[in-house]
XYZ file of N, CA, C and O in Angstrom:
756
model
N 19.867 -63.665 -3.527
C 19.268 -62.899 -4.917
C 18.651 -61.712 -4.053
O 17.336 -62.086 -3.514
N 19.041 -60.288 -3.935
C 18.284 -59.533 -3.393
C 17.785 -58.374 -4.757
O 17.309 -57.520 -4.674
N 18.130 -58.918 -5.887
C 17.627 -57.917 -7.033
C 16.277 -58.053 -7.161
O 15.456 -59.060 -7.566
N 15.626 -57.078 -7.668
C 13.985 -56.815 -7.925
C 14.090 -57.378 -9.665
O 14.171 -56.805 -10.369
N 13.160 -58.531 -9.998
C 12.973 -59.465 -10.552
C 11.829 -59.054 -11.453
O 11.380 -59.546 -12.749
N 11.120 -58.456 -10.794
C 9.304 -58.447 -11.239
C 9.756 -57.534 -13.030
O 8.372 -58.327 -13.591
N 10.342 -56.800 -13.346
C 10.303 -56.097 -14.425
C 10.659 -56.927 -15.562
O 9.564 -57.313 -16.449
N 11.604 -57.825 -15.383
C 11.860 -59.009 -16.212
C 11.309 -59.954 -16.510
O 10.681 -60.532 -17.764
N 10.231 -60.342 -15.488
C 9.218 -61.188 -15.788
C 8.071 -60.529 -16.279
O 7.627 -61.228 -16.989
N 7.827 -59.455 -15.902
C 6.639 -58.882 -16.515
C 6.786 -59.011 -17.696
O 5.883 -59.052 -18.558
N 7.924 -58.506 -18.202
C 8.154 -58.540 -19.846
C 8.120 -59.748 -20.263
O 7.645 -59.564 -21.735
N 8.496 -60.438 -19.731
C 8.268 -61.994 -20.210
C 7.027 -62.731 -20.474
O 6.434 -63.307 -21.270
N 5.934 -62.233 -19.431
C 4.780 -62.559 -19.599
C 4.150 -61.961 -20.864
O 3.233 -62.357 -21.337
N 4.270 -60.312 -20.856
C 3.758 -59.676 -21.935
C 4.223 -59.992 -23.055
O 3.347 -59.881 -24.281
N 5.509 -60.764 -23.951
C 5.906 -61.048 -24.995
C 5.039 -62.632 -25.165
O 4.488 -62.799 -26.115
N 5.091 -62.982 -24.031
C 4.084 -64.318 -24.268
C 2.815 -64.074 -25.080
O 2.214 -64.904 -25.462
N 2.234 -63.261 -24.344
C 0.736 -62.945 -24.444
C 0.492 -62.661 -26.170
O -0.629 -62.598 -26.285
N 1.431 -62.520 -26.550
C 1.273 -61.903 -27.995
C 0.277 -62.875 -28.855
O -0.428 -62.656 -29.352
N 0.871 -64.199 -28.585
C 0.363 -65.277 -29.396
C -0.293 -66.243 -28.484
O -0.575 -67.402 -29.095
N -0.132 -66.061 -27.081
C -0.142 -67.366 -26.335
C 1.103 -68.054 -26.245
O 1.388 -68.269 -27.249
N 1.713 -68.645 -25.107
C 2.884 -69.071 -24.723
C 3.028 -69.278 -23.770
O 2.302 -69.236 -22.556
N 4.107 -69.741 -23.057
C 4.779 -70.055 -21.799
C 6.196 -69.389 -21.707
O 6.837 -69.153 -22.338
N 6.138 -69.287 -20.182
C 7.024 -68.324 -19.636
C 7.696 -69.411 -18.914
O 7.016 -70.045 -18.058
N 9.152 -69.764 -19.349
C 9.879 -70.618 -18.289
C 10.663 -70.231 -17.650
O 11.325 -69.675 -17.865
N 10.591 -70.420 -16.351
C 11.348 -69.960 -15.326
C 12.664 -71.246 -14.929
O 12.343 -72.213 -14.650
N 13.891 -70.730 -15.412
C 14.787 -71.935 -15.140
C 14.949 -72.245 -13.200
O 14.534 -71.034 -12.505
N 15.919 -73.071 -12.639
C 15.624 -73.131 -11.494
C 16.373 -71.556 -10.889
O 17.327 -71.583 -11.585
N 15.954 -71.425 -9.880
C 16.514 -70.360 -9.031
C 15.556 -69.616 -8.045
O 14.370 -70.014 -8.098
N 15.930 -68.520 -7.556
C 15.179 -67.766 -6.721
C 14.818 -66.467 -7.395
O 15.734 -66.030 -7.895
N 13.630 -65.602 -7.707
C 12.899 -64.656 -8.092
C 12.582 -63.912 -7.324
O 11.377 -64.418 -6.588
N 12.995 -62.370 -6.989
C 12.453 -61.826 -5.915
C 11.634 -60.395 -6.668
O 11.946 -59.928 -7.610
N 10.348 -60.426 -6.304
C 9.372 -59.706 -6.584
C 9.410 -58.281 -5.648
O 9.080 -58.704 -4.461
N 8.966 -57.489 -6.157
C 8.731 -55.969 -5.459
C 7.219 -55.621 -5.468
O 6.896 -54.362 -4.990
N 6.572 -56.171 -6.838
C 5.198 -55.662 -6.630
C 4.589 -56.875 -7.635
O 5.472 -57.850 -7.843
N 3.448 -56.665 -7.773
C 2.250 -57.776 -8.275
C 2.666 -58.294 -10.073
O 3.239 -57.228 -10.683
N 3.125 -59.387 -10.041
C 2.924 -59.633 -11.514
C 1.784 -59.972 -12.156
O 0.728 -60.761 -11.636
N 1.591 -59.595 -13.063
C -0.042 -59.501 -13.632
C 0.148 -60.286 -15.062
O 1.005 -60.620 -15.845
N -0.674 -61.532 -14.508
C -1.218 -62.606 -15.580
C -1.753 -62.107 -17.019
O -2.085 -60.905 -17.233
N -1.215 -62.637 -17.930
C -1.739 -62.564 -19.517
C -2.732 -63.407 -19.923
O -2.290 -64.400 -19.341
N -3.606 -63.319 -20.430
C -4.337 -64.310 -21.149
C -3.839 -65.454 -21.776
O -2.849 -64.867 -22.816
N -3.971 -66.527 -21.823
C -3.592 -67.516 -22.638
C -1.938 -68.100 -22.313
O -1.309 -68.171 -23.159
N -1.521 -67.662 -21.190
C -0.101 -67.611 -20.942
C 0.252 -68.714 -20.121
O -0.838 -68.829 -18.819
N 0.800 -69.893 -20.360
C 1.579 -70.507 -18.828
C 2.739 -70.034 -18.313
O 3.759 -69.336 -18.981
N 2.693 -70.012 -16.978
C 4.290 -70.025 -16.114
C 4.341 -71.263 -15.823
O 3.698 -72.088 -14.979
N 5.727 -71.645 -16.152
C 5.986 -72.885 -15.534
C 7.659 -72.955 -15.403
O 8.622 -72.273 -15.826
N 7.819 -73.574 -13.935
C 9.167 -73.463 -13.138
C 9.903 -75.049 -13.767
O 9.296 -75.615 -14.008
N 11.033 -74.802 -13.290
C 12.230 -75.926 -13.341
C 11.474 -77.035 -12.142
O 11.634 -78.271 -12.271
N 10.592 -76.758 -11.398
C 10.044 -77.895 -10.608
C 9.960 -77.286 -8.869
O 10.493 -75.975 -8.550
N 9.059 -77.437 -8.391
C 8.333 -76.686 -7.106
C 9.617 -77.047 -6.058
O 9.797 -75.878 -4.857
N 10.734 -77.516 -6.158
C 12.061 -77.511 -5.278
C 13.326 -77.008 -5.988
O 14.422 -77.025 -5.486
N 12.906 -76.198 -7.154
C 13.977 -75.715 -7.793
C 13.840 -74.397 -8.431
O 14.730 -73.690 -8.246
N 12.379 -74.043 -8.353
C 12.028 -72.504 -8.923
C 11.458 -71.721 -7.783
O 10.519 -72.702 -7.381
N 11.685 -70.631 -7.351
C 11.039 -70.163 -6.391
C 10.834 -68.876 -6.482
O 11.643 -67.860 -6.977
N 9.513 -68.196 -6.469
C 9.035 -66.850 -6.778
C 8.841 -66.153 -5.304
O 7.896 -66.896 -4.480
N 9.446 -65.133 -5.257
C 9.346 -64.564 -3.185
C 8.951 -63.080 -3.343
O 9.583 -62.202 -3.874
N 8.418 -62.951 -2.624
C 7.860 -61.227 -2.467
C 8.754 -60.743 -1.621
O 9.223 -61.248 -0.830
N 9.314 -59.422 -2.321
C 9.814 -58.722 -1.299
C 8.945 -58.487 0.374
O 8.058 -57.865 0.281
N 9.511 -58.460 1.491
C 8.740 -58.530 2.512
C 8.163 -57.313 2.835
O 7.157 -57.189 3.507
N 8.775 -56.073 2.284
C 8.686 -54.723 2.797
C 7.857 -54.258 2.049
O 6.728 -53.313 2.296
N 7.748 -54.353 0.710
C 7.273 -53.782 -0.514
C 6.004 -54.543 -0.914
O 5.245 -54.139 -1.373
N 5.935 -55.715 -0.445
C 4.619 -56.839 -0.919
C 4.052 -57.078 0.261
O 3.877 -58.385 0.024
N 3.536 -56.735 1.346
C 3.057 -57.089 2.145
C 1.733 -57.504 2.343
O 0.946 -58.082 3.446
N 0.849 -56.784 1.569
C -0.821 -56.793 1.704
C -1.223 -56.574 0.198
O -2.329 -56.634 0.205
N -0.467 -57.400 -0.929
C -1.617 -57.828 -1.957
C -0.981 -59.138 -2.663
O -0.320 -59.514 -2.170
N -1.379 -59.294 -3.774
C -1.382 -60.482 -4.824
C 0.224 -60.261 -5.146
O 0.579 -59.461 -5.878
N 0.944 -61.854 -5.219
C 1.856 -62.065 -5.805
C 2.057 -62.058 -7.374
O 2.636 -61.054 -8.104
N 0.937 -63.021 -7.515
C 0.415 -63.101 -8.775
C -1.088 -62.973 -9.112
O -1.868 -63.431 -8.360
N -1.299 -61.758 -9.892
C -2.634 -61.593 -10.216
C -3.296 -61.361 -11.764
O -2.318 -60.974 -12.415
N -4.436 -61.878 -11.831
C -5.098 -61.669 -13.219
C -6.239 -61.555 -13.149
O -6.581 -62.381 -13.218
N -6.868 -60.714 -13.930
C -8.359 -60.502 -14.600
C -8.460 -60.772 -16.050
O -7.818 -60.025 -16.577
N -9.027 -61.804 -16.028
C -8.728 -62.744 -17.589
C -9.768 -63.359 -17.808
O -10.421 -64.013 -17.978
N -10.894 -62.258 -18.480
C -12.090 -62.368 -19.061
C -12.240 -63.518 -20.063
O -11.479 -63.302 -20.958
N -12.914 -64.641 -19.695
C -12.888 -65.610 -20.473
C -11.355 -65.989 -21.313
O -11.318 -66.196 -22.509
N -10.627 -66.179 -20.405
C -9.301 -66.903 -20.959
C -8.726 -67.448 -20.034
O -9.539 -68.020 -19.061
N -7.729 -68.521 -20.841
C -6.770 -69.596 -19.884
C -5.871 -68.925 -19.587
O -5.002 -68.208 -19.758
N -5.598 -69.637 -17.886
C -3.854 -69.220 -17.522
C -3.532 -70.342 -16.838
O -4.250 -71.595 -16.536
N -2.162 -70.769 -16.916
C -1.757 -71.963 -16.283
C -0.236 -71.556 -15.115
O 0.474 -70.730 -16.094
N -0.294 -72.021 -14.428
C 0.823 -72.136 -13.425
C 1.047 -73.347 -12.831
O 0.158 -74.560 -12.318
N 2.748 -73.824 -12.931
C 2.956 -74.925 -12.651
C 4.546 -75.064 -12.267
O 5.347 -74.361 -12.683
N 4.745 -76.020 -11.535
C 6.288 -76.636 -11.293
C 7.143 -75.390 -10.747
O 8.187 -75.369 -11.144
N 6.666 -74.927 -9.564
C 7.235 -73.790 -8.788
C 6.783 -73.630 -7.406
O 5.821 -74.252 -7.139
N 7.276 -72.794 -6.699
C 7.174 -72.468 -5.130
C 6.938 -71.043 -5.150
O 7.894 -70.094 -5.948
N 5.994 -70.250 -4.343
C 5.559 -69.478 -4.476
C 5.340 -68.766 -2.673
O 4.706 -69.636 -2.001
N 6.220 -67.827 -2.228
C 6.437 -67.517 -0.461
C 7.531 -66.819 -0.508
O 8.221 -66.615 -0.870
N 7.465 -67.446 1.468
C 8.458 -66.617 1.904
C 9.274 -67.750 1.922
O 8.935 -69.220 2.728
N 10.810 -67.665 1.881
C 11.362 -69.167 2.148
C 12.776 -68.989 2.982
O 13.771 -69.762 2.781
N 12.649 -68.149 3.872
C 13.638 -67.869 5.073
C 13.486 -68.831 6.022
O 14.639 -68.724 7.348
N 12.473 -69.821 5.843
C 12.837 -70.914 6.905
C 11.537 -70.996 7.913
O 10.576 -70.537 7.514
N 11.377 -72.292 8.411
C 10.000 -72.662 9.102
C 9.730 -71.651 10.143
O 8.635 -72.072 10.263
N 10.424 -70.872 10.281
C 10.214 -69.941 11.563
C 9.879 -68.571 10.850
O 9.424 -67.844 11.680
N 9.642 -68.594 9.606
C 9.511 -67.247 9.091
C 7.835 -66.759 9.103
O 7.049 -67.483 9.301
N 7.855 -65.505 9.271
C 6.447 -64.666 9.283
C 5.805 -65.232 8.187
O 6.034 -65.119 7.047
N 4.308 -65.241 8.204
C 3.795 -65.549 7.224
C 3.496 -63.741 6.659
O 3.372 -62.630 7.148
N 3.764 -63.550 4.871
C 3.920 -62.645 4.366
C 3.040 -61.618 4.051
O 3.111 -60.156 4.346
N 1.828 -62.324 4.567
C 0.709 -60.960 4.420
C -0.068 -60.942 2.808
O -0.618 -60.161 2.801
N 0.874 -61.493 1.848
C 0.242 -61.521 0.692
C -0.305 -62.518 0.025
O -0.219 -63.760 0.721
N -1.022 -62.430 -1.136
C -1.979 -63.556 -1.763
C -0.826 -64.023 -2.444
O -0.505 -63.095 -3.240
N -0.738 -65.324 -2.585
C 0.138 -66.033 -3.657
C -0.717 -65.807 -5.139
O 0.498 -64.920 -6.085
N -1.910 -66.550 -5.440
C -2.172 -65.937 -6.728
C -3.583 -65.724 -6.746
O -4.345 -66.791 -6.255
N -3.770 -64.649 -7.262
C -5.636 -64.329 -7.572
C -5.754 -64.204 -9.030
O -5.445 -63.547 -9.348
N -6.978 -64.768 -9.352
C -7.677 -64.844 -10.509
C -8.881 -64.592 -10.564
O -9.798 -65.257 -9.942
N -9.553 -63.594 -11.259
C -10.726 -63.165 -11.283
C -11.066 -63.579 -13.037
O -10.398 -63.071 -13.880
N -12.309 -63.880 -12.827
C -13.207 -64.279 -14.247
C -12.635 -64.986 -15.170
O -12.969 -64.941 -16.585
N -11.407 -65.562 -15.104
C -10.855 -66.768 -15.819
C -11.828 -67.487 -16.539
O -12.885 -68.495 -15.707
N -12.080 -68.128 -17.762
C -12.591 -69.283 -17.936
C -11.910 -70.381 -18.085
O -12.836 -71.651 -17.901
N -10.954 -70.617 -17.647
C -10.154 -72.012 -17.600
C -8.531 -71.749 -16.726
O -8.205 -70.926 -17.631
N -8.334 -72.280 -15.935
C -7.179 -72.283 -15.223
C -6.594 -73.713 -14.674
O -7.675 -74.274 -13.978
N -5.350 -73.738 -14.724
C -4.882 -74.750 -14.187
C -3.609 -74.295 -13.319
O -2.768 -73.828 -13.673
N -3.972 -74.382 -12.161
C -2.401 -74.728 -11.277
C -2.320 -75.849 -10.663
O -2.699 -76.914 -10.301
N -0.940 -76.217 -10.813
C -0.350 -77.690 -10.311
C 1.040 -77.780 -10.243
O 1.781 -76.916 -10.720
N 1.041 -78.726 -9.088
C 2.628 -79.084 -8.683
C 3.485 -77.448 -8.102
O 4.106 -77.066 -8.507
N 2.825 -77.052 -7.284
C 2.824 -75.577 -6.596
C 2.954 -75.558 -5.198
O 2.029 -76.184 -4.675
N 3.778 -75.328 -4.635
C 4.187 -74.881 -3.201
C 3.621 -73.781 -2.742
O 4.194 -72.495 -3.555
N 2.990 -73.427 -1.886
C 2.813 -72.106 -1.429
C 3.142 -71.617 -0.207
O 2.669 -72.897 1.078
N 4.198 -71.369 0.368
C 4.834 -71.463 1.823
C 4.435 -69.529 2.429
O 5.023 -68.601 1.958
N 3.689 -69.697 3.511
C 3.607 -68.421 4.175
C 2.688 -67.286 3.655
O 2.734 -66.428 4.145
N 1.900 -67.455 2.614
C 0.927 -66.689 2.248
C -0.405 -66.246 2.988
O -0.808 -67.315 3.694
N -0.869 -65.334 3.033
C -2.059 -65.185 3.852
C -3.072 -65.820 3.177
O -3.957 -66.425 4.246
N -3.371 -65.794 1.902
C -4.228 -66.844 1.457
C -3.160 -67.436 -0.163
O -2.857 -66.386 -0.634
N -3.415 -68.643 -0.274
C -2.431 -69.116 -0.974
C -3.030 -68.986 -2.663
O -2.560 -68.371 -3.397
N -3.916 -68.957 -2.680
C -5.110 -69.362 -4.165
C -6.552 -68.501 -3.797
O -7.217 -69.213 -2.760
N -6.661 -67.711 -4.744
C -8.138 -66.965 -4.454
C -8.670 -66.930 -6.221
O -8.133 -66.402 -7.380
N -9.815 -67.592 -5.899
C -10.523 -67.670 -7.474
C -11.644 -66.868 -7.394
O -12.749 -67.511 -6.440
N -12.269 -65.816 -7.840
C -13.293 -65.022 -8.112
C -13.875 -65.025 -8.843
O -13.376 -64.579 -10.470
N -15.086 -65.787 -8.968
C -15.622 -65.725 -10.421
C -15.062 -66.675 -11.673
O -13.721 -66.923 -11.252
N -15.648 -66.906 -12.482
C -15.159 -67.558 -13.484
C -15.350 -68.770 -13.791
O -16.233 -69.464 -12.897
N -14.941 -69.912 -14.201
C -15.146 -71.202 -14.554
C -14.203 -72.209 -15.091
O -13.215 -71.964 -15.830
N -14.034 -73.594 -14.982
C -13.445 -74.458 -14.973
C -12.118 -74.323 -14.430
O -10.988 -74.066 -15.372
N -11.833 -74.308 -13.417
C -10.509 -74.540 -12.853
C -10.413 -75.910 -12.334
O -10.780 -76.698 -11.384
N -9.057 -76.164 -12.440
C -8.392 -77.532 -11.833
C -7.199 -77.066 -11.475
O -6.162 -76.578 -11.551
N -6.977 -77.531 -9.900
C -5.944 -77.318 -8.850
C -5.959 -78.821 -8.630
O -6.362 -79.289 -7.914
N -4.378 -78.884 -8.662
C -3.649 -80.228 -8.335
C -2.327 -80.165 -7.741
O -1.652 -79.232 -8.193
N -2.358 -81.131 -7.100
C -0.797 -81.422 -6.633
C -0.256 -79.968 -5.635
O 1.151 -79.451 -6.370
N -0.835 -79.606 -5.029
C -0.698 -78.191 -4.387
C -0.272 -78.222 -2.594
O -1.101 -79.292 -1.916
N 0.655 -78.052 -2.438
C 1.176 -77.773 -0.787
C 1.094 -76.537 -0.275
O 1.307 -75.614 -0.800
N 0.611 -76.578 0.659
C 0.347 -74.824 1.713
C 1.185 -74.820 2.754
O 0.618 -76.179 3.528
N 2.070 -74.220 3.255
C 2.847 -74.525 4.197
C 2.880 -73.471 5.073
O 3.465 -72.025 4.664
N 2.549 -73.201 6.536
C 2.697 -72.178 7.069
C 3.834 -72.537 8.443
O 3.882 -73.579 8.619
N 4.272 -71.077 8.970
C 5.002 -71.560 10.206
C 4.039 -72.063 11.340
O 3.024 -71.590 11.571
N 4.575 -72.682 12.262
C 3.917 -73.068 13.542
C 3.130 -71.991 14.094
O 1.942 -72.300 14.865
N 3.964 -70.913 14.485
C 3.158 -69.612 15.010
C 2.271 -68.705 14.222
O 1.367 -68.146 14.617
N 2.341 -68.853 12.639
C 2.068 -67.901 12.278
C 0.901 -68.196 11.378
O 0.178 -67.454 10.600
N 1.146 -69.486 10.537
C 0.471 -70.410 9.808
C 0.337 -69.548 8.293
O 1.244 -69.283 7.948
N -0.611 -69.943 8.019
C -0.575 -69.775 6.517
C -2.461 -69.921 6.287
O -2.897 -70.510 6.630
N -2.906 -69.317 4.883
C -3.748 -69.558 4.135
C -4.061 -70.254 3.165
O -3.243 -70.524 2.285
N -5.407 -70.888 3.032
C -5.538 -71.963 1.994
C -6.366 -71.111 0.962
O -5.763 -69.991 0.215
N -7.324 -72.080 0.447
C -8.136 -71.462 -0.599
C -9.163 -70.753 -0.768
O -10.001 -71.001 0.211
N -9.406 -69.608 -1.609
C -10.539 -69.037 -1.410
C -11.378 -69.233 -2.793
O -10.510 -68.506 -3.667
N -12.410 -69.661 -2.451
C -13.248 -70.119 -4.000
C -14.401 -69.136 -3.921
O -15.200 -69.735 -3.197
N -14.612 -68.157 -4.779
C -16.061 -67.168 -4.360
C -16.152 -66.556 -5.427
O -15.244 -66.295 -6.526
N -17.242 -66.144 -5.413
C -18.009 -64.916 -6.094
C -18.003 -63.508 -4.954
O -18.714 -63.555 -4.192
N -17.254 -62.645 -5.507
C -17.276 -61.106 -4.563
C -18.380 -60.465 -5.159
O -18.735 -59.488 -4.347
N -19.086 -61.068 -6.118
C -20.513 -60.291 -6.421
C -21.612 -61.521 -6.416
O -21.630 -62.654 -6.548
N -22.720 -60.782 -5.535
C -23.805 -61.394 -5.251
C -25.012 -62.086 -6.650
O -25.522 -62.909 -6.050
N -24.638 -61.378 -7.085
C -25.226 -61.951 -8.794
C -24.555 -62.842 -9.443
O -24.828 -63.352 -10.405
N -23.351 -63.377 -9.040
C -22.565 -63.786 -9.885
C -22.026 -65.215 -9.343
O -22.088 -65.393 -7.957
N -21.450 -66.603 -9.665
C -21.036 -67.934 -9.444
C -19.858 -68.006 -9.728
O -19.249 -67.460 -10.685
N -19.196 -69.294 -9.110
C -18.036 -69.475 -9.460
C -18.206 -70.861 -9.678
O -18.804 -71.460 -9.037
N -17.807 -71.741 -10.885
C -18.224 -72.922 -11.086
C -16.923 -73.993 -11.913
O -15.785 -73.341 -11.968
N -17.138 -75.121 -11.634
C -16.683 -76.104 -12.112
C -15.253 -76.021 -11.643
O -14.301 -75.888 -12.237
N -15.073 -76.452 -10.424
C -13.657 -76.601 -9.597
C -13.536 -77.788 -9.128
O -13.989 -78.484 -8.601
N -12.223 -78.203 -9.536
C -11.773 -79.589 -9.430
C -10.276 -79.624 -8.184
O -9.492 -78.666 -8.558
N -10.215 -80.334 -7.283
C -9.248 -80.114 -6.409
C -8.410 -81.786 -6.607
O -9.235 -82.238 -5.736
N -7.409 -81.802 -6.466
C -6.690 -83.150 -6.461
C -5.567 -82.828 -5.701
O -4.616 -81.867 -6.242
N -5.405 -83.901 -4.482
C -3.974 -83.811 -3.857
C -3.596 -82.454 -3.477
O -2.617 -81.762 -3.762
N -4.344 -82.206 -2.547
C -4.237 -80.914 -1.762
C -3.582 -81.180 0.003
O -4.172 -82.091 0.643
N -2.530 -80.559 -0.058
C -1.289 -80.971 1.234
C -1.621 -79.447 2.025
O -1.071 -78.514 1.458
N -1.636 -79.252 3.284
C -1.671 -78.477 4.086
C -1.373 -78.547 5.521
O -1.537 -79.524 5.960
N -0.387 -77.582 6.069
C 0.455 -77.992 7.341
C 0.431 -76.733 7.968
O 0.706 -75.495 6.896
N -0.189 -76.549 8.933
C -0.058 -75.143 10.054
C -1.034 -73.992 9.112
O -0.433 -72.886 8.702
N -2.367 -74.263 8.530
C -2.915 -73.373 7.627
C -4.429 -72.982 8.641
O -4.653 -73.776 9.362
N -4.521 -71.724 8.300
C -5.734 -71.538 8.793
C -5.638 -70.872 10.307
O -6.872 -70.110 10.934
N -4.473 -70.560 10.575
C -4.146 -69.887 11.842
C -4.466 -68.511 11.919
O -4.495 -67.967 11.003
N -4.912 -68.152 13.134
C -5.385 -66.373 13.091
C -5.986 -65.855 12.156
O -7.143 -66.031 11.917
N -5.389 -64.847 10.996
C -6.363 -64.373 10.397
C -6.513 -64.621 8.719
O -6.972 -64.345 7.694
N -5.625 -65.728 8.869
C -5.721 -66.515 7.307
C -6.926 -67.375 6.907
O -7.754 -67.524 7.963
N -6.864 -67.486 5.790
C -8.062 -68.405 5.007
C -7.877 -69.705 5.590
O -6.707 -70.168 5.343
N -9.137 -70.334 5.921
C -9.029 -71.935 6.236
C -8.298 -72.741 4.763
O -8.331 -71.734 4.224
N -8.256 -73.805 5.406
C -8.020 -74.742 4.080
C -8.503 -74.568 2.841
O -8.054 -74.368 1.637
N -9.825 -74.593 3.154
C -10.809 -74.243 2.194
C -12.040 -73.591 2.469
O -12.661 -73.915 3.225
N -12.132 -72.261 1.609
C -13.351 -71.161 1.740
C -13.971 -71.543 0.807
O -13.405 -71.255 -0.239
N -15.335 -71.678 0.678
C -16.314 -71.414 -0.505
C -17.361 -70.646 -0.328
O -18.027 -70.310 1.004
N -17.931 -69.703 -1.241
C -18.991 -68.732 -1.398
C -19.567 -68.495 -2.492
O -18.692 -68.149 -3.536
N -20.703 -68.849 -3.245
C -21.540 -68.805 -4.116
C -20.550 -69.746 -5.483
O -20.427 -69.515 -6.386
N -20.349 -70.875 -4.612
C -19.598 -71.800 -5.789
C -20.447 -72.917 -6.234
O -20.967 -73.384 -5.251
N -20.641 -73.334 -7.295
C -21.603 -74.082 -8.178
C -20.651 -75.218 -8.906
O -19.500 -74.733 -9.710
N -21.037 -76.297 -9.160
C -20.498 -77.361 -10.177
C -19.549 -78.220 -9.257
O -20.135 -78.568 -8.211
N -18.980 -78.724 -9.953
C -17.888 -79.853 -9.432
C -17.039 -79.375 -8.471
O -16.347 -78.704 -8.427
N -16.924 -79.886 -7.417
C -15.780 -79.852 -6.625
C -14.883 -80.894 -6.137
O -15.746 -81.511 -5.686
């Protein structure tokens, strides 16, 4: 698939946000050419992390977030899919962030593979995050980045983060985030 799926996915997210809902991705590969913006109270659910793949276009999406949300006091969920570059184990790290969430009051990310992302998950401020059954994989030469859980504002914190069943392979090489980077994080970890 070389078709840009960004607009269709974004329309589905926007429609689900009207009353809170779920965007279901059937099995397949979805190519994005720009950032997908999360909406408050929306779940993104794939058919399984070995069946649904969201991949950034390597040339147009090399330095920003694949999925981003600034969700003041809102919930978001992402589950059952894979995010990253799927051209094989020798592929380069994309340079993009997999999922970046700021200000969320509650977020659940579960049963997700991150492949070849510079940073897999970035959580910046907010509270009540549960990350479970996450696999992060980089290529042997380029690596991949892990979790960045922090507050970019020195007067704020990020709180109540629970991580269950994190698996990482070839993570933290070179310029990527290590498996787990914490700054101004309080509460359960």
